[in-house]
Short mmCIF file of C-alpha atoms and ligand atoms in Angstrom, two decimals:
data_model
loop_
_atom_site.label_atom_id
_atom_site.label_comp_id
_atom_site.label_asym_id
_atom_site.label_seq_id
_atom_site.Cartn_x
_atom_site.Cartn_y
_atom_site.Cartn_z
CA MET Z 30 3.95 -59.27 -152.52
CA GLN Z 31 0.24 -58.17 -152.60
CA THR Z 32 -2.54 -60.54 -152.69
CA GLY Z 33 -5.14 -57.95 -152.20
CA LEU Z 34 -6.98 -59.94 -149.77
CA LYS Z 35 -8.47 -58.31 -146.60
CA VAL Z 36 -8.65 -60.68 -143.60
CA LEU Z 37 -10.18 -60.09 -140.21
CA LEU Z 38 -8.73 -62.32 -137.61
CA VAL Z 39 -10.92 -62.70 -134.42
CA GLU Z 40 -8.73 -64.70 -131.90
CA ASP Z 41 -8.13 -64.07 -128.22
CA GLN Z 42 -4.94 -65.99 -127.91
CA HIS Z 43 -2.28 -63.42 -128.31
CA ASP Z 44 0.53 -65.82 -129.48
CA ILE Z 45 -1.61 -67.50 -132.04
CA ALA Z 46 -2.98 -64.19 -133.34
CA ALA Z 47 0.51 -62.75 -133.65
CA ASN Z 48 1.69 -65.73 -135.49
CA ILE Z 49 -1.09 -65.59 -138.00
CA TRP Z 50 -0.82 -61.85 -138.42
CA ASP Z 51 2.99 -62.05 -139.07
CA TYR Z 52 2.61 -64.95 -141.55
CA LEU Z 53 -0.22 -63.48 -143.71
CA GLU Z 54 1.24 -59.95 -143.47
CA ARG Z 55 4.48 -61.19 -145.03
CA ARG Z 56 2.44 -62.99 -147.60
CA GLY Z 57 0.86 -59.80 -148.77
CA TYR Z 58 -2.43 -59.88 -146.92
CA THR Z 59 -3.98 -56.84 -145.39
CA LEU Z 60 -5.01 -57.80 -141.79
CA ASP Z 61 -7.22 -56.60 -139.03
CA HIS Z 62 -7.47 -57.98 -135.61
CA ALA Z 63 -10.16 -58.39 -132.76
CA ALA Z 64 -9.30 -60.00 -129.53
CA ASP Z 65 -13.02 -60.69 -128.55
CA GLY Z 66 -16.29 -61.71 -130.05
CA GLU Z 67 -18.01 -58.23 -129.60
CA SER Z 68 -15.38 -56.18 -131.25
CA GLY Z 69 -14.98 -58.79 -133.88
CA LEU Z 70 -18.62 -58.63 -134.65
CA SER Z 71 -18.72 -54.90 -134.94
CA ARG Z 72 -15.70 -54.86 -137.22
CA ALA Z 73 -17.23 -57.68 -139.45
CA LEU Z 74 -20.59 -55.70 -139.84
CA LYS Z 75 -18.59 -52.83 -141.28
CA GLY Z 76 -18.02 -55.04 -144.34
CA ASP Z 77 -15.27 -54.59 -146.82
CA LEU Z 78 -13.56 -57.99 -145.98
CA ASP Z 79 -12.60 -60.78 -148.07
CA VAL Z 80 -12.44 -63.60 -145.43
CA ILE Z 81 -12.87 -63.87 -141.68
CA VAL Z 82 -10.63 -66.13 -139.71
CA LEU Z 83 -12.81 -66.78 -136.54
CA ASP Z 84 -11.84 -68.57 -133.36
CA LEU Z 85 -14.64 -70.58 -131.91
CA GLY Z 86 -13.86 -69.82 -128.18
CA LEU Z 87 -13.86 -66.17 -127.50
CA PRO Z 88 -14.59 -63.89 -124.56
CA ARG Z 89 -17.82 -61.69 -124.69
CA LEU Z 90 -19.36 -63.42 -127.72
CA ASP Z 91 -18.33 -66.84 -129.00
CA GLY Z 92 -17.46 -67.55 -132.63
CA LEU Z 93 -20.64 -69.42 -133.40
CA GLU Z 94 -22.83 -66.53 -132.10
CA LEU Z 95 -20.73 -64.00 -134.04
CA CYS Z 96 -21.10 -66.01 -137.16
CA ARG Z 97 -24.99 -66.48 -136.85
CA THR Z 98 -25.44 -62.76 -136.04
CA LEU Z 99 -23.28 -61.90 -139.08
CA ARG Z 100 -25.43 -64.19 -141.47
CA GLU Z 101 -28.59 -62.67 -140.05
CA ALA Z 102 -27.49 -59.31 -140.93
CA GLY Z 103 -27.12 -60.60 -144.39
CA HIS Z 104 -23.28 -60.66 -144.68
CA GLY Z 105 -21.94 -63.40 -146.78
CA VAL Z 106 -18.38 -62.95 -146.37
CA PRO Z 107 -16.63 -66.42 -146.16
CA VAL Z 108 -15.71 -67.48 -142.53
CA LEU Z 109 -12.96 -69.88 -141.65
CA MET Z 110 -13.64 -71.23 -138.11
CA LEU Z 111 -10.63 -72.17 -135.74
CA THR Z 112 -11.32 -74.79 -133.08
CA ALA Z 113 -9.51 -76.81 -130.49
CA ARG Z 114 -9.65 -80.55 -130.86
CA ASP Z 115 -11.75 -81.05 -127.87
CA THR Z 116 -14.37 -78.96 -129.31
CA LEU Z 117 -14.38 -80.61 -132.65
CA ASP Z 118 -18.00 -81.65 -132.38
CA ASP Z 119 -18.87 -78.07 -132.56
CA LYS Z 120 -17.90 -78.03 -136.26
CA LEU Z 121 -21.20 -79.23 -137.30
CA ARG Z 122 -22.86 -76.52 -135.31
CA GLY Z 123 -20.24 -74.22 -136.92
CA PHE Z 124 -21.46 -74.89 -140.26
CA ALA Z 125 -25.20 -74.65 -139.35
CA GLU Z 126 -24.37 -71.22 -138.10
CA GLY Z 127 -22.95 -70.23 -141.51
CA ALA Z 128 -19.23 -70.91 -141.36
CA ASP Z 129 -17.69 -72.12 -144.64
CA ASP Z 130 -14.81 -74.20 -143.35
CA TYR Z 131 -13.08 -74.98 -140.19
CA MET Z 132 -9.42 -75.86 -138.88
CA VAL Z 133 -8.48 -77.78 -135.79
CA LYS Z 134 -5.78 -76.33 -133.79
CA PRO Z 135 -2.76 -76.61 -134.03
CA PHE Z 136 -2.43 -76.21 -137.87
CA SER Z 137 0.41 -74.99 -140.03
CA MET Z 138 0.37 -71.39 -141.39
CA ARG Z 139 0.86 -72.81 -145.03
CA GLU Z 140 -2.38 -74.93 -144.51
CA LEU Z 141 -4.20 -71.90 -143.18
CA GLU Z 142 -3.34 -69.84 -146.11
CA ALA Z 143 -4.52 -72.54 -148.51
CA ARG Z 144 -7.84 -72.66 -146.70
CA ILE Z 145 -8.25 -69.08 -146.67
CA ARG Z 146 -7.67 -68.92 -150.46
CA ALA Z 147 -10.11 -71.95 -150.94
CA VAL Z 148 -13.05 -70.41 -149.05
CA HIS Z 149 -12.45 -67.04 -150.82
CA ARG Z 150 -12.40 -68.75 -154.24
CA ARG Z 151 -15.64 -70.75 -153.42
CA SER Z 152 -17.42 -67.66 -152.34
CA ARG Z 153 -17.07 -65.96 -155.66
CA PRO Z 154 -17.42 -68.70 -158.27
CA ALA Z 155 -18.61 -66.45 -160.99
CA GLY Z 156 -16.82 -63.27 -159.74
CA ASP Z 157 -13.31 -64.44 -160.61
CA ALA Z 158 -13.81 -65.67 -164.16
CA GLN Z 159 -12.04 -63.77 -166.91
CA LEU Z 160 -14.35 -61.19 -168.56
CA ARG Z 161 -14.15 -60.21 -172.20
CA VAL Z 162 -15.79 -57.59 -174.28
CA GLY Z 163 -14.45 -57.12 -177.91
CA GLU Z 164 -10.75 -56.36 -177.52
CA LEU Z 165 -10.91 -55.67 -173.75
CA SER Z 166 -10.44 -58.39 -171.14
CA TYR Z 167 -10.39 -58.01 -167.35
CA ASN Z 168 -9.32 -60.57 -164.69
CA PRO Z 169 -11.12 -59.71 -161.34
CA SER Z 170 -8.54 -61.86 -159.44
CA SER Z 171 -5.51 -59.94 -160.52
CA MET Z 172 -7.46 -56.71 -161.19
CA LEU Z 173 -5.53 -56.39 -164.41
CA ALA Z 174 -7.40 -55.05 -167.63
CA THR Z 175 -5.92 -55.55 -170.97
CA ARG Z 176 -7.08 -53.75 -174.10
CA ALA Z 177 -5.53 -54.33 -177.50
CA GLY Z 178 -2.45 -55.62 -175.79
CA GLN Z 179 -2.05 -52.70 -173.30
CA THR Z 180 -2.45 -53.89 -169.64
CA ARG Z 181 -3.53 -51.53 -166.87
CA ALA Z 182 -3.87 -52.36 -163.02
CA LEU Z 183 -7.13 -51.27 -161.52
CA THR Z 184 -8.21 -50.20 -158.14
CA ARG Z 185 -10.68 -52.11 -156.44
CA VAL Z 186 -13.43 -49.65 -157.19
CA GLN Z 187 -12.39 -49.41 -160.76
CA GLY Z 188 -12.42 -53.13 -161.03
CA VAL Z 189 -15.87 -53.57 -159.56
CA LEU Z 190 -17.28 -50.91 -162.00
CA LEU Z 191 -15.45 -52.42 -165.08
CA ALA Z 192 -16.69 -56.00 -164.00
CA THR Z 193 -20.33 -54.77 -163.67
CA LEU Z 194 -20.30 -52.98 -166.96
CA MET Z 195 -18.72 -55.94 -168.83
CA ARG Z 196 -20.96 -58.61 -167.38
CA ASP Z 197 -24.09 -56.67 -168.79
CA ALA Z 198 -22.53 -55.28 -171.88
CA PRO Z 199 -23.91 -53.73 -174.03
CA ASN Z 200 -26.82 -52.90 -171.72
CA VAL Z 201 -26.96 -49.59 -169.90
CA ILE Z 202 -26.37 -49.99 -166.20
CA PRO Z 203 -28.18 -47.46 -164.08
CA HIS Z 204 -26.20 -45.03 -161.80
CA ARG Z 205 -27.90 -46.57 -158.78
CA LYS Z 206 -26.78 -50.03 -159.76
CA LEU Z 207 -23.18 -49.11 -160.23
CA ILE Z 208 -23.14 -47.26 -156.88
CA GLU Z 209 -24.57 -50.33 -155.16
CA ALA Z 210 -21.99 -52.60 -156.78
CA VAL Z 211 -19.14 -50.54 -155.38
CA TRP Z 212 -20.41 -49.28 -151.98
CA GLY Z 213 -23.34 -51.68 -151.17
CA ASP Z 214 -25.57 -50.08 -148.52
CA GLU Z 215 -22.76 -47.97 -147.22
CA GLY Z 216 -23.66 -44.87 -149.25
CA GLY Z 217 -21.50 -43.73 -152.16
CA ASP Z 218 -22.95 -40.96 -154.40
CA SER Z 219 -23.15 -40.05 -158.12
CA ALA Z 220 -20.31 -37.67 -157.86
CA ALA Z 221 -17.73 -40.33 -156.57
CA LEU Z 222 -19.17 -42.66 -159.13
CA HIS Z 223 -18.69 -40.21 -161.98
CA THR Z 224 -14.96 -39.62 -160.67
CA HIS Z 225 -14.17 -43.21 -160.65
CA LEU Z 226 -15.63 -43.76 -164.08
CA TYR Z 227 -13.72 -40.74 -165.35
CA GLU Z 228 -10.53 -42.42 -164.14
CA LEU Z 229 -11.36 -45.70 -165.58
CA ARG Z 230 -12.11 -44.09 -169.00
CA LEU Z 231 -8.71 -42.37 -168.92
CA LEU Z 232 -7.03 -45.57 -168.46
CA LEU Z 233 -8.95 -47.71 -170.92
CA ASP Z 234 -10.53 -45.50 -173.52
CA ARG Z 235 -8.33 -42.46 -173.95
CA PRO Z 236 -5.55 -44.17 -175.86
CA PHE Z 237 -7.98 -45.50 -178.33
CA ALA Z 238 -10.25 -44.15 -181.15
CA HIS Z 239 -13.24 -45.83 -179.94
CA ALA Z 240 -14.80 -45.18 -176.43
CA MET Z 241 -15.99 -48.39 -174.89
CA ILE Z 242 -17.23 -46.97 -171.76
CA GLN Z 243 -20.11 -44.60 -172.75
CA SER Z 244 -22.14 -42.33 -170.48
CA VAL Z 245 -25.81 -42.38 -171.03
CA ARG Z 246 -27.12 -39.02 -169.86
CA GLY Z 247 -29.50 -39.29 -167.04
CA LEU Z 248 -29.47 -43.15 -167.02
CA GLY Z 249 -26.17 -44.61 -166.41
CA TYR Z 250 -23.22 -46.13 -168.23
CA ARG Z 251 -22.71 -48.97 -170.66
CA MET Z 252 -19.90 -50.88 -172.45
CA VAL Z 253 -19.90 -51.01 -176.14
CA PRO Z 254 -17.26 -53.03 -178.10
CA PRO Z 255 -15.55 -51.48 -180.99
CA PRO Z 256 -17.47 -51.90 -184.36
CA1 CA W 327 -9.96 -68.86 -127.92
#
């Protein structure tokens, strides 16, 4: 099973962390773990995460401080806070610091997974909607693109590029904007962009007479539905 969701787990209690890790990994999640607040923060700041599961009480830097620092740095990744019952009052502070939801320990793994999916869904209300341009449709949740009845599974990068082109079709999307959509502030360059778009066009355009993804020399790319 593959959900495609990347989860960072910041939890200092080894048994709890191991339980969560085992459960979510079996359910197809990709996991990363930090056992204290400082290493959790440095991992979180690297980005490329779908959800952070964050314990409130952590050595070196507590969960609230981590969350506040992350938000100040401009990261909008959804955060699900874990808290002990006796620190429940902290939940209000937790939301003020930018947490999206909280769970009181102990909780069931099934409940945890439901909350992870919920905060992830809420964080991208527009992003998960099915996109359609002419005979091509794309579902960002499943990362499946279908053109004229033929379905292709896309990589994350291909999916981001396709969704960006489809949302603004038939306008030209500048190279710079496409690079930002995929790599954010973390770099990326036009050579990598062209490579990924070349692969995307092989998947979605090559079998057909009309090329929907068109390169506009010196400017960018655009998506044009078949006439
Ligand atoms: Ca703790």
